[in-house]
mmCIF file of C-alpha atoms in Angstrom:
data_model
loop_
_atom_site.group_PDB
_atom_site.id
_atom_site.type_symbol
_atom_site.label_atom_id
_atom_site.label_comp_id
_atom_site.label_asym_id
_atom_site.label_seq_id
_atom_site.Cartn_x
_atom_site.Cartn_y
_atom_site.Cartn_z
ATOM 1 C CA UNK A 1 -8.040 -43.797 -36.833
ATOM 2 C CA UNK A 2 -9.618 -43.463 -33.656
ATOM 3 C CA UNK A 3 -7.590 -46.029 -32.037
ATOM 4 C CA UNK A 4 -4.309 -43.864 -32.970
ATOM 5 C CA UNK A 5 -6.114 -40.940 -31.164
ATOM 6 C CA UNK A 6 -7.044 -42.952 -28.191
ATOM 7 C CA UNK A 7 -3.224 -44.522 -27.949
ATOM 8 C CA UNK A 8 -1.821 -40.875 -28.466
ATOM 9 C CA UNK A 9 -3.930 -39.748 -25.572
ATOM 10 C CA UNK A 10 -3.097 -41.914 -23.434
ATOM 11 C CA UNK A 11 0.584 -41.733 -24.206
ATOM 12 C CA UNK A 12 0.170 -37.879 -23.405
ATOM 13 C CA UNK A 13 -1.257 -38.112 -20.204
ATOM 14 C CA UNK A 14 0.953 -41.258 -19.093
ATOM 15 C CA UNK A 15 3.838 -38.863 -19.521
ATOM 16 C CA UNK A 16 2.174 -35.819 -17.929
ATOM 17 C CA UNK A 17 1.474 -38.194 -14.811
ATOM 18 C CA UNK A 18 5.240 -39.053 -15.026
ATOM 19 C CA UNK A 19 6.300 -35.081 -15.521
ATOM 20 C CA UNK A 20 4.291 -34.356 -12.018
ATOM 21 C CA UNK A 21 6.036 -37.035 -10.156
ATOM 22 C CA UNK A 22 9.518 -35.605 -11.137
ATOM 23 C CA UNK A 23 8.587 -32.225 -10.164
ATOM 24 C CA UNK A 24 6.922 -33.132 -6.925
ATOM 25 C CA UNK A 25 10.093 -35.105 -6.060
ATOM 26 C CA UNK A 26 12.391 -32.361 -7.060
ATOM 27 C CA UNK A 27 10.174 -29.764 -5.219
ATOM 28 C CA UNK A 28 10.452 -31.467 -1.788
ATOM 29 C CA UNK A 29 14.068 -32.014 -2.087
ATOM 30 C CA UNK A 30 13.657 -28.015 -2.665
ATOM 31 C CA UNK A 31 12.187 -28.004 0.350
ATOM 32 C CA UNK A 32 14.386 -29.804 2.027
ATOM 33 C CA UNK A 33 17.086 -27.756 1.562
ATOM 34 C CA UNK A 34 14.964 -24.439 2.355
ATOM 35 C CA UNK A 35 13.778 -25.968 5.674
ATOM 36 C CA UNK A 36 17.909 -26.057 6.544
ATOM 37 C CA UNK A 37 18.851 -22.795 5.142
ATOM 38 C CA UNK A 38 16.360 -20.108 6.492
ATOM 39 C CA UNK A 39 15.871 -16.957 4.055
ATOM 40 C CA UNK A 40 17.446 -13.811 5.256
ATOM 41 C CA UNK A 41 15.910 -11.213 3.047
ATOM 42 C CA UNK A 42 13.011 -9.065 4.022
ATOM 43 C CA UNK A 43 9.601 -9.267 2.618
ATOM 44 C CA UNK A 44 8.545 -6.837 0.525
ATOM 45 C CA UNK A 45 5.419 -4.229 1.344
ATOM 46 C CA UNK A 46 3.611 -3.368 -1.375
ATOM 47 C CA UNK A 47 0.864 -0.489 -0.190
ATOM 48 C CA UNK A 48 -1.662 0.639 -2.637
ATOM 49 C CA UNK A 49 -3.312 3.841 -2.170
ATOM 50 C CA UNK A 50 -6.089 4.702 -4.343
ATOM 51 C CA UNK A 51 -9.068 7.379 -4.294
ATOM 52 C CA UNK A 52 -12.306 6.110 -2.506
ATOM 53 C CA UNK A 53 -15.303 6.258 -4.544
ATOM 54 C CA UNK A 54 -18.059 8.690 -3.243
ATOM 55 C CA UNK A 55 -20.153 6.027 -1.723
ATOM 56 C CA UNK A 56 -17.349 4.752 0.007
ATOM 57 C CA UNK A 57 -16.905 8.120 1.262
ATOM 58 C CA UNK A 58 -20.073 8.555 2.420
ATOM 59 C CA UNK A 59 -20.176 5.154 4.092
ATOM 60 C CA UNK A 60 -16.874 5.832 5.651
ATOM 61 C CA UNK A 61 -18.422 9.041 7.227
ATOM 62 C CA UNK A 62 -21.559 6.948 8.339
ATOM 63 C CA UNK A 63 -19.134 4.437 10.177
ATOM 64 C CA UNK A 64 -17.067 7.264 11.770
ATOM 65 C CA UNK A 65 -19.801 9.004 13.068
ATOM 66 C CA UNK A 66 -21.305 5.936 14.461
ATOM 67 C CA UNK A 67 -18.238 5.294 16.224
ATOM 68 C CA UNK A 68 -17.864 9.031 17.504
ATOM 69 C CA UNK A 69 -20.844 8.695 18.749
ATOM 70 C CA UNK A 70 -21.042 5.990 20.701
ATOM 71 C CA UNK A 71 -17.672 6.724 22.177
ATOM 72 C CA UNK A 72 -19.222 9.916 22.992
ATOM 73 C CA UNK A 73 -22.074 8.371 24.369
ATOM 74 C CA UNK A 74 -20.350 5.861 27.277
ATOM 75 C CA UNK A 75 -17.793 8.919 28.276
ATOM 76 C CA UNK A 76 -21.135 11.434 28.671
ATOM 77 C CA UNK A 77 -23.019 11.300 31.949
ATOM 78 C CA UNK A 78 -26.533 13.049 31.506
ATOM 79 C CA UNK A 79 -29.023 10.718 28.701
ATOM 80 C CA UNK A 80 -30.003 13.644 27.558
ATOM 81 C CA UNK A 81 -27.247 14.519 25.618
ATOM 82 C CA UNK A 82 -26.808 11.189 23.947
ATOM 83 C CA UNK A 83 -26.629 10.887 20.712
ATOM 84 C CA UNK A 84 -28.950 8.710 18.846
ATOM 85 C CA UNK A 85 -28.032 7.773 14.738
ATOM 86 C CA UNK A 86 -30.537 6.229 12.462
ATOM 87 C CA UNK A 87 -31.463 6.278 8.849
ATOM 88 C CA UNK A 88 -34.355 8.044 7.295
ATOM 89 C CA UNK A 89 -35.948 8.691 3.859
ATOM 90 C CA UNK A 90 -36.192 12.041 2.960
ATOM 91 C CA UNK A 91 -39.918 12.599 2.003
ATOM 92 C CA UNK A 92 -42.164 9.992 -0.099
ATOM 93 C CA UNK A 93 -38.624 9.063 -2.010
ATOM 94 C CA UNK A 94 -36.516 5.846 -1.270
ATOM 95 C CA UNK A 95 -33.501 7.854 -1.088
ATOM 96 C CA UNK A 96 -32.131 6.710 2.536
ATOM 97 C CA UNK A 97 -30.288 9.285 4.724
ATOM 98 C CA UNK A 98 -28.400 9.216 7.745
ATOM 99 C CA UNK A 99 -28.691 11.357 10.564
ATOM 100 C CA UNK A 100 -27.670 11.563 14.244
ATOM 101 C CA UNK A 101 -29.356 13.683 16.374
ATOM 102 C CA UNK A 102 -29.116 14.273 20.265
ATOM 103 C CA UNK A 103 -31.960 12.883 22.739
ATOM 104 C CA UNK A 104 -33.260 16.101 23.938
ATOM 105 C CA UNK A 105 -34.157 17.551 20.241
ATOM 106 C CA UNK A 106 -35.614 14.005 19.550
ATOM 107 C CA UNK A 107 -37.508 14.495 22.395
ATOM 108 C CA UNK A 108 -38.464 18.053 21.686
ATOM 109 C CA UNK A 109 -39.591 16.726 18.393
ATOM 110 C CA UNK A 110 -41.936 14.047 19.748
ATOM 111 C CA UNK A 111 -43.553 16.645 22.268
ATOM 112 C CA UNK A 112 -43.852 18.982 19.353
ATOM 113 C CA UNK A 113 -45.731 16.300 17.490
ATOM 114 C CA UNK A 114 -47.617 15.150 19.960
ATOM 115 C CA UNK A 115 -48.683 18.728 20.829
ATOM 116 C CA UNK A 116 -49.868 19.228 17.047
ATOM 117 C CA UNK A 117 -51.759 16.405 16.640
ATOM 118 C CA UNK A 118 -53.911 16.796 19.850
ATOM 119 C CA UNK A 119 -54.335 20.470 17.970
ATOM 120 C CA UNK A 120 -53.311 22.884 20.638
ATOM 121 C CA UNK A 121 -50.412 23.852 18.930
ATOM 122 C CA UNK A 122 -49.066 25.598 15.729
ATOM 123 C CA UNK A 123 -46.675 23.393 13.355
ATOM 124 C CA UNK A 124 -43.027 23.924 13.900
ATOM 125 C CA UNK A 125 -40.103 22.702 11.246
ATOM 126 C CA UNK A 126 -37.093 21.170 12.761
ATOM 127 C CA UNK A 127 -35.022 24.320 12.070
ATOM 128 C CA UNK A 128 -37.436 26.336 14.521
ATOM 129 C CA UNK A 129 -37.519 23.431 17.396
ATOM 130 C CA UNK A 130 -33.492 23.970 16.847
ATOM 131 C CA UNK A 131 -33.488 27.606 17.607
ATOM 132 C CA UNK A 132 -35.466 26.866 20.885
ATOM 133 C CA UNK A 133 -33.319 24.181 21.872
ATOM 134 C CA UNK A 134 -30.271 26.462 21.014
ATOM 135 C CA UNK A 135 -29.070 26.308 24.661
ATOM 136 C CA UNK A 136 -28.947 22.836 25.196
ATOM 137 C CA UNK A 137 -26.873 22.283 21.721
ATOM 138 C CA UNK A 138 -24.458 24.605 22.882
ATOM 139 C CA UNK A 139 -24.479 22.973 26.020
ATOM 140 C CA UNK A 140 -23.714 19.862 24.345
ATOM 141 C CA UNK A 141 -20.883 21.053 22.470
ATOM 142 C CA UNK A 142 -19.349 22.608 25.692
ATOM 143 C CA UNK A 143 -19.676 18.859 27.078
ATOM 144 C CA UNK A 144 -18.566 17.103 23.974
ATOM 145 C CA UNK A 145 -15.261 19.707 23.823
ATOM 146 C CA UNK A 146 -14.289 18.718 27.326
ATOM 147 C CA UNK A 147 -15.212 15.730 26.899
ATOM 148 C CA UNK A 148 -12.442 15.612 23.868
ATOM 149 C CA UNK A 149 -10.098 17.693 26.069
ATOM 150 C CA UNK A 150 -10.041 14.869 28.663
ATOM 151 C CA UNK A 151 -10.186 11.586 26.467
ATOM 152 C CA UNK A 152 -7.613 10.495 23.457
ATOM 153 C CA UNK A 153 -10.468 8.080 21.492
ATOM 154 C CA UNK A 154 -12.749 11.065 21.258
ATOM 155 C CA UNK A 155 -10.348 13.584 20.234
ATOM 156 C CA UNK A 156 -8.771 10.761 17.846
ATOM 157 C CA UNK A 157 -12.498 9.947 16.210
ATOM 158 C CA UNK A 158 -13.214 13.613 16.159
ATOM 159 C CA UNK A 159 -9.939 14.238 13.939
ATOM 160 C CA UNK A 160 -10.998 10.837 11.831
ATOM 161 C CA UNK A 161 -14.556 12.001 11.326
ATOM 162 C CA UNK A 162 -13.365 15.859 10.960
ATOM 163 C CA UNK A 163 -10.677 14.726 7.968
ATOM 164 C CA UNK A 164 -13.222 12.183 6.068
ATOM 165 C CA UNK A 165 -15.426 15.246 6.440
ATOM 166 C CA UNK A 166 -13.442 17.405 4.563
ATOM 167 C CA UNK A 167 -12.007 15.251 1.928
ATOM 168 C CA UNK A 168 -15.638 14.771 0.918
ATOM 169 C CA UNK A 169 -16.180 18.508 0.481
ATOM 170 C CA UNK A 170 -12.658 18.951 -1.152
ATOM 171 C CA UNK A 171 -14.086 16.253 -3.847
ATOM 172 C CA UNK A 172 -17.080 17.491 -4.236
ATOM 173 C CA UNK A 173 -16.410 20.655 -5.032
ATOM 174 C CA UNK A 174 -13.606 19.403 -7.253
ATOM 175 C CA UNK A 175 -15.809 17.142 -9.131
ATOM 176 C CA UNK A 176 -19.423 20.423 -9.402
ATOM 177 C CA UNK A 177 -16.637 22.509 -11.270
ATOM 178 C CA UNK A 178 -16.408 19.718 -13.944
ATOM 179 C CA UNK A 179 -18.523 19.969 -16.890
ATOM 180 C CA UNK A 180 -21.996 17.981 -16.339
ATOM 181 C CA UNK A 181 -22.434 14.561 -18.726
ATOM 182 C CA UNK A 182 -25.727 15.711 -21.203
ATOM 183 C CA UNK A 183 -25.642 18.876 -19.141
ATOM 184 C CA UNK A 184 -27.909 17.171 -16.249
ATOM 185 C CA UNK A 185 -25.624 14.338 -14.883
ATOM 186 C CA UNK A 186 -22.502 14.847 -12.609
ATOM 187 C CA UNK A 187 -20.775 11.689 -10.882
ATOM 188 C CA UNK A 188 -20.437 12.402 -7.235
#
């Protein structure tokens, strides 16, 4: 019995073996004949559009301020208005953040904490170094505006970052009118 099964096996794949060789000598003559006649008809796009997940979102605003940014930073002339990004953890958590601030209020920040631990001076939050560096962000964003006036990659990354900006907020807000899962839980 298992001789009939071992004959019938090899039977099958003698004639598989043959099968491939007729179809391997029929596709080259196919080929042949496609190599002389060239195909005139156009190839097909297929695009496929599709909603990016929130993380994706939020990555894609990451990248496009990274490249803002830096674009920013080789057209701008005085250091202290570049732009440094980096992530951070917000408290004792492991939740990662990113944030971009400009040299001077890092600076400001250091002094601030340097002045605080030698004890000579009251504890400021970021908010309140902000308000007395007021004039030198709005200085910035009178640079950065002429800046965007006079270059097409910074105006072009400004509209990129500006439109991933507000899609996010569109969704958001889309998705915090939606009932919560176990009224706790929302997916954005």
């Amino acid at each position: 019995m298992k001789l009939y099964f071992l004959i019938a096996s090899i039977f099958v794949s003698m004639t598989a073996v043959a099968q491939d060789q007729i179809e391997d000598a029929a596709g080259s003559a196919q080929t042949e004949v496609e190599a002389v006649v060239p195909n005139t008809r156009p190839i097909e796009e297929i695009e496929v559009i599709s909603r990016r997940s929130f993380h994706s979102l939020r990555l894609n605003i990451g990248f496009a301020e990274e490249k803002l940014f830096s674009t920013f930073n080789e057209l701008n002339t005085d250091d202290d208005f570049d732009i440094r990004c980096r992530k951070t953890r917000l408290g004792s958590s492991r939740i990662r953040k990113h944030d971009c601030y400009p040299a001077f209020f890092d600076d400001a920040i250091a002094e601030h904490a340097q002045d605080y631990a030698q004890g000579s001076y009251i504890f400021l939050t970021p908010n309140e170094i902000r308000v007395h560096e007021q004039g030198n962000f709005e200085k910035l964003e009178a640079t950065m505006l002429k800046l965007a006036e006079e270059h097409e990659s910074l105006r072009k990354d400004l509209l990129e970052l500006s439109v991933l900006e507000q899609e996010f907020k569109v969704r958001q807000e889309a998705c915090m009118k939606k009932p919560a899962v176990l009224l706790l839980f929302r997916r954005c």
